CSV table of C-alpha atoms in Angstrom, one decimal:
chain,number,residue,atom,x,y,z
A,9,UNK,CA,6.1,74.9,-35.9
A,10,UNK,CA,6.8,71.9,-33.9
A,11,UNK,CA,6.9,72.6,-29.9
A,12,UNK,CA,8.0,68.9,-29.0
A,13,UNK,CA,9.2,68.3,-25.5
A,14,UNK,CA,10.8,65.6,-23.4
A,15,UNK,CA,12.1,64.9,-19.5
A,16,UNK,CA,15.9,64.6,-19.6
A,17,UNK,CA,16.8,64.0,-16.0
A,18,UNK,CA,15.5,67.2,-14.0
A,19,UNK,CA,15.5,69.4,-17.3
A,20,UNK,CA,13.3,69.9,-20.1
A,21,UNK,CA,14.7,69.7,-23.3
A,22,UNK,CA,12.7,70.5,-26.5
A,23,UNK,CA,13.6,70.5,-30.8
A,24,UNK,CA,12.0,73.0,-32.9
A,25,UNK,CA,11.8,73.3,-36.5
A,26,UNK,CA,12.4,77.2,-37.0
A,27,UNK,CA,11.7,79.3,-40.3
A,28,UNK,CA,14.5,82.0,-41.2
A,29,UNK,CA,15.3,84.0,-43.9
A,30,UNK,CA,18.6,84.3,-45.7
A,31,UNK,CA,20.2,86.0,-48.1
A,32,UNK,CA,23.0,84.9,-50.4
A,33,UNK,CA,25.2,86.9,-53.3
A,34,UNK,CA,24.0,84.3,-55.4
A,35,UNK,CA,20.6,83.2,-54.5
A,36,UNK,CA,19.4,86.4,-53.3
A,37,UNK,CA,16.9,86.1,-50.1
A,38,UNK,CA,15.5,83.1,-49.7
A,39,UNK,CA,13.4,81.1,-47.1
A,40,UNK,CA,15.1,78.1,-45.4
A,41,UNK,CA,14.0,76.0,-41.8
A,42,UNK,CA,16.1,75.7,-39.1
A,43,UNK,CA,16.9,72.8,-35.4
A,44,UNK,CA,16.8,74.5,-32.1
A,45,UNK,CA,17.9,72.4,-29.4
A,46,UNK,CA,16.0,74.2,-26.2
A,47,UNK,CA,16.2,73.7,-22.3
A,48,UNK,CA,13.5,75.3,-19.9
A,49,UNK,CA,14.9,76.9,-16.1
A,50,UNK,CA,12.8,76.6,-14.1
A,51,UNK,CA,11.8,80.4,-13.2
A,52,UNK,CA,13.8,81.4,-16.2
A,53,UNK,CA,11.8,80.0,-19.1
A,54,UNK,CA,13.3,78.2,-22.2
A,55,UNK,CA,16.8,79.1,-23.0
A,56,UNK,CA,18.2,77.8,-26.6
A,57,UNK,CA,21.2,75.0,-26.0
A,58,UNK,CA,22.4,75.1,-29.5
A,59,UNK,CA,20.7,76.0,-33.3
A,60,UNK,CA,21.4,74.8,-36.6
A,61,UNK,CA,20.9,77.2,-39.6
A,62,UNK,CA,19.8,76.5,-43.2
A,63,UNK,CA,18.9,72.5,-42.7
A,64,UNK,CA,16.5,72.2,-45.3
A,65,UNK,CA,14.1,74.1,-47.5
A,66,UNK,CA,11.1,72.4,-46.6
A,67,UNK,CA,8.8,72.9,-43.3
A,68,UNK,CA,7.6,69.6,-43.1
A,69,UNK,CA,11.0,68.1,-43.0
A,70,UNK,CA,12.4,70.0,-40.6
A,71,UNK,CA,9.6,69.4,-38.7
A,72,UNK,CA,10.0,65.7,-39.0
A,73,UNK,CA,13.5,65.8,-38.0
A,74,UNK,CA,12.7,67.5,-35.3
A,75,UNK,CA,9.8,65.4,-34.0
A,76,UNK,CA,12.6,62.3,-35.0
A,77,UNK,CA,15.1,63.7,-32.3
A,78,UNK,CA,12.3,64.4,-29.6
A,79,UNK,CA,11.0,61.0,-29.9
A,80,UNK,CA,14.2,59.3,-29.8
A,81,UNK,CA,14.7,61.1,-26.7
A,82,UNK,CA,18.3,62.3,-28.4
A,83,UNK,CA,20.8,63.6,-26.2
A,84,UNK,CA,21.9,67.6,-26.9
A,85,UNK,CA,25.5,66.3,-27.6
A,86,UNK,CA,24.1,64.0,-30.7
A,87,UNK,CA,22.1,67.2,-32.0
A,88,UNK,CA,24.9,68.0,-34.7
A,89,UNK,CA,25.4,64.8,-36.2
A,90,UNK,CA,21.7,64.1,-36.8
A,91,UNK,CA,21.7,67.0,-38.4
A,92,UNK,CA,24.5,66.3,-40.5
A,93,UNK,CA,23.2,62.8,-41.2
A,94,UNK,CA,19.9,64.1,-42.3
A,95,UNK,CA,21.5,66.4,-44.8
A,96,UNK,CA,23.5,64.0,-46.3
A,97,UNK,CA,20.9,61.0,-46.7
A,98,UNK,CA,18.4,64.5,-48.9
């Protein structure tokens, strides 16, 4: 998927578009993508800051929307409401 990256302050912080699978009483199982908001430690690797579940059905948009909130260098704290406004403007 996408492995973006960006320099905020002395950390790395990184989106990802990430595939999951679901299942609901009604739907049944079904394929949906996924935000990770990721930090990298230094001697630790990447740690996940936050997630967002079931954003979208398609890969290229969540890859978009990821790429979207690398390149506007988007601060962790502003992770949910992109997310939010992306859903509501689909």
């Amino acid at each position: 998927m996408c492995n973006c990256e960006k320099e905020n302050g002395n950390e790395n912080v990184r989106y990802r578009a990430c595939e999951e699978w679901n299942t609901h009483p009604q739907l049944g199982r079904y394929r949906c993508y996924g935000i990770l908001c990721e930090s990298y430690l230094p001697g630790h690797g990447w740690r996940t800051e936050q997630s967002i579940s079931d954003v979208t059905d398609s890969a290229e948009d969540a890859i978009a929307l990821a790429l979207l909130m690398q390149q506007g260098n988007l601060e962790p704290c502003h992770m949910h409401d992109v997310v939010e406004d992306f859903v509501n403007s689909i």
